[in-house]
Amino acid sequence: MAEDTQQTEFWMVCETGDIEAFDNYDDAYEALTSAVKRDVEKHGEETARKSGLWHPYGYSIKVMQDGRDVTDDWGWNEPDKPLSVA
C-alpha cells in the first residue's frame, strides 16, 4: 500500500501580490479573515469590500498540492470551507 506523500499548502493571497503559506486550511482562513477585518477597520466596509478586482476585499486562499494549483478541485470537494470572504 503506497503512502500518500502529497504535500498540500494553503496560500493566503492578497491581490497586491503578497502571499503567505500555511500548512492547513484553518490557519489560512484565520489569516484571511484577520486581514479583511483589519482593512475594514482601517478603510471602512465599503472601501475595503470594493478593493478587490477578483474577490471581495482583495484576498483569497489558493490551494497548492505538490506545486500544482488544485484550488478549483479543492473548492468542489470542500464546499463548506470558503476560499474567500463574500
Coordinates of N, CA and C in Angstrom, one line a residue:
M1 N 0.8 -1.2 0.0 CA 0.0 0.0 0.0 C 0.9 1.2 0.0
A2 N 0.7 2.1 -1.0 CA 1.5 3.3 -1.1 C 1.0 4.4 -0.1
E3 N 2.0 5.0 0.5 CA 1.7 6.1 1.4 C 1.4 7.4 0.7
D4 N 0.4 8.1 1.1 CA 0.1 9.4 0.4 C 1.1 10.4 0.9
T5 N 2.0 10.9 -0.1 CA 3.1 11.8 0.3 C 2.9 13.2 -0.3
Q6 N 1.7 13.4 -0.9 CA 1.4 14.7 -1.5 C 1.4 15.8 -0.4
Q7 N 2.0 16.9 -0.6 CA 2.0 18.0 0.3 C 1.1 19.0 -0.1
T8 N 0.1 19.4 0.8 CA -0.8 20.5 0.4 C -0.5 21.7 1.2
E9 N -0.5 22.8 0.5 CA -0.3 24.1 1.1 C -1.5 25.0 0.8
F10 N -1.8 25.9 1.8 CA -2.9 26.8 1.6 C -2.3 28.2 1.6
W11 N -2.4 28.9 0.5 CA -1.8 30.2 0.3 C -2.8 31.3 0.5
M12 N -2.6 32.2 1.5 CA -3.5 33.3 1.6 C -2.9 34.4 0.7
V13 N -3.6 34.7 -0.3 CA -3.2 35.6 -1.4 C -3.9 36.9 -1.3
C14 N -3.1 38.0 -1.4 CA -3.6 39.3 -1.5 C -3.4 39.8 -3.0
E15 N -4.4 40.4 -3.5 CA -4.3 40.8 -4.9 C -3.2 41.8 -5.2
T16 N -2.6 42.3 -4.2 CA -1.4 43.2 -4.5 C -0.1 42.4 -4.7
G17 N -0.2 41.1 -4.5 CA 0.9 40.2 -4.8 C 1.5 39.5 -3.6
D18 N 1.1 39.9 -2.4 CA 1.6 39.2 -1.2 C 1.0 37.9 -1.0
I19 N 1.9 36.9 -0.7 CA 1.4 35.5 -0.5 C 2.0 35.0 0.9
E20 N 1.2 34.4 1.7 CA 1.6 33.8 2.9 C 1.1 32.3 2.9
A21 N 2.1 31.4 3.1 CA 1.8 30.0 3.0 C 1.5 29.4 4.4
F22 N 0.5 28.5 4.4 CA 0.1 27.8 5.6 C 0.0 26.3 5.4
D23 N 0.2 25.5 6.4 CA 0.1 24.0 6.3 C -1.3 23.5 6.4
N24 N -2.2 24.3 6.8 CA -3.6 23.8 7.0 C -4.6 24.9 6.6
Y25 N -5.8 24.5 6.3 CA -6.8 25.4 5.9 C -7.2 26.4 7.0
D26 N -7.4 25.9 8.2 CA -7.9 26.7 9.3 C -7.0 27.9 9.6
D27 N -5.7 27.7 9.5 CA -4.7 28.8 9.7 C -4.8 29.8 8.6
A28 N -4.9 29.4 7.3 CA -5.0 30.2 6.2 C -6.3 31.1 6.2
Y29 N -7.4 30.4 6.6 CA -8.7 31.1 6.7 C -8.7 32.2 7.8
E30 N -8.0 31.8 8.9 CA -7.9 32.8 10.0 C -7.1 34.0 9.6
A31 N -6.0 33.8 8.8 CA -5.2 34.9 8.3 C -6.1 35.8 7.3
L32 N -6.8 35.1 6.5 CA -7.7 35.8 5.5 C -8.7 36.7 6.2
T33 N -9.4 36.1 7.2 CA -10.5 36.9 7.9 C -9.8 38.0 8.7
S34 N -8.7 37.8 9.3 CA -8.0 38.8 10.1 C -7.6 40.0 9.2
A35 N -7.1 39.7 8.0 CA -6.7 40.7 7.0 C -7.9 41.6 6.6
V36 N -9.0 40.9 6.3 CA -10.3 41.6 5.9 C -10.7 42.5 7.1
K37 N -10.7 41.9 8.3 CA -11.1 42.7 9.5 C -10.3 44.0 9.6
R38 N -9.0 43.8 9.5 CA -8.0 44.9 9.6 C -8.3 46.0 8.6
D39 N -8.6 45.6 7.3 CA -8.8 46.5 6.3 C -10.2 47.3 6.5
V40 N -11.2 46.5 7.0 CA -12.5 47.2 7.3 C -12.3 48.2 8.3
E41 N -11.5 47.9 9.4 CA -11.3 48.9 10.5 C -10.5 50.1 10.0
K42 N -9.6 49.9 9.1 CA -8.7 50.9 8.6 C -9.4 51.8 7.5
H43 N -10.2 51.2 6.6 CA -10.7 51.9 5.5 C -12.2 52.0 5.4
G44 N -12.9 51.3 6.3 CA -14.4 51.2 6.2 C -14.8 50.1 5.4
E45 N -16.0 49.6 5.7 CA -16.6 48.4 5.0 C -16.7 48.6 3.5
E46 N -17.3 49.6 3.0 CA -17.5 49.8 1.5 C -16.2 49.9 0.8
T47 N -15.2 50.7 1.2 CA -13.9 50.8 0.6 C -13.2 49.5 0.6
A48 N -13.2 48.8 1.7 CA -12.4 47.6 1.8 C -13.0 46.5 0.9
R49 N -14.4 46.4 0.9 CA -15.0 45.4 0.1 C -14.8 45.7 -1.4
K50 N -14.7 46.9 -1.8 CA -14.5 47.2 -3.3 C -13.0 47.2 -3.7
S51 N -12.1 46.9 -2.8 CA -10.7 46.9 -3.1 C -10.3 45.8 -3.9
G52 N -11.0 44.7 -4.0 CA -10.6 43.5 -4.8 C -11.2 43.6 -6.2
L53 N -10.3 43.2 -7.1 CA -10.8 43.0 -8.5 C -11.4 41.7 -8.8
W54 N -10.8 40.6 -8.2 CA -11.3 39.2 -8.4 C -12.1 38.7 -7.3
H55 N -11.9 39.1 -6.1 CA -12.6 38.7 -4.9 C -12.9 39.9 -4.0
P56 N -14.1 39.9 -3.4 CA -14.4 41.0 -2.5 C -13.3 41.1 -1.4
Y57 N -12.9 42.3 -1.1 CA -11.8 42.6 -0.1 C -10.4 42.4 -0.7
G58 N -10.3 41.7 -1.8 CA -9.0 41.5 -2.4 C -8.1 40.4 -1.8
Y59 N -8.7 39.5 -1.1 CA -8.0 38.3 -0.5 C -8.7 37.0 -0.9
S60 N -7.9 36.0 -1.0 CA -8.4 34.6 -1.3 C -7.4 33.6 -0.8
I61 N -7.8 32.3 -0.8 CA -6.9 31.2 -0.5 C -6.7 30.4 -1.8
K62 N -5.5 30.1 -2.1 CA -5.1 29.3 -3.2 C -4.6 28.0 -2.6
V63 N -5.1 26.9 -3.1 CA -4.7 25.5 -2.6 C -3.7 24.9 -3.6
M64 N -2.5 24.6 -3.1 CA -1.4 24.1 -3.9 C -1.1 22.7 -3.4
Q65 N -0.9 21.7 -4.3 CA -0.6 20.4 -3.9 C 0.6 19.9 -4.8
D66 N 1.8 19.7 -4.2 CA 3.0 19.3 -4.9 C 3.3 20.3 -6.0
G67 N 3.1 21.6 -5.8 CA 3.4 22.6 -6.8 C 2.3 22.8 -7.8
R68 N 1.2 22.1 -7.7 CA 0.1 22.3 -8.7 C -1.0 23.0 -8.0
D69 N -1.6 23.9 -8.8 CA -2.8 24.7 -8.3 C -4.0 23.7 -8.4
V70 N -4.5 23.3 -7.2 CA -5.7 22.5 -7.1 C -6.9 23.2 -6.5
T71 N -6.9 24.5 -6.5 CA -7.9 25.3 -5.9 C -9.3 25.0 -6.3
D72 N -9.5 24.9 -7.6 CA -10.9 24.6 -8.1 C -11.4 23.2 -7.6
D73 N -10.5 22.2 -7.7 CA -10.9 20.8 -7.3 C -11.2 20.8 -5.8
W74 N -10.3 21.5 -5.0 CA -10.5 21.5 -3.6 C -11.8 22.2 -3.2
G75 N -12.1 23.3 -3.9 CA -13.3 24.0 -3.6 C -14.6 23.2 -3.9
W76 N -14.5 22.4 -4.9 CA -15.7 21.5 -5.2 C -15.8 20.4 -4.2
N77 N -14.7 19.9 -3.7 CA -14.7 18.8 -2.7 C -14.9 19.3 -1.3
E78 N -14.7 20.5 -1.0 CA -14.9 21.1 0.4 C -15.7 22.4 0.3
P79 N -17.0 22.2 -0.1 CA -17.8 23.4 -0.3 C -18.1 24.2 1.0
D80 N -17.9 23.5 2.2 CA -18.2 24.2 3.5 C -17.0 25.0 4.0
K81 N -15.9 25.0 3.2 CA -14.7 25.7 3.6 C -14.4 26.8 2.5
P82 N -14.9 28.0 2.7 CA -14.8 29.1 1.7 C -13.3 29.5 1.5
L83 N -13.1 29.9 0.2 CA -11.7 30.3 -0.2 C -11.6 31.8 -0.3
S84 N -12.7 32.5 0.0 CA -12.6 34.0 0.1 C -13.8 34.4 0.9
V85 N -13.8 35.7 1.3 CA -14.9 36.3 2.1 C -15.8 37.0 1.1
A86 N -17.1 36.6 1.2 CA -18.1 37.1 0.3 C -18.6 38.4 0.8

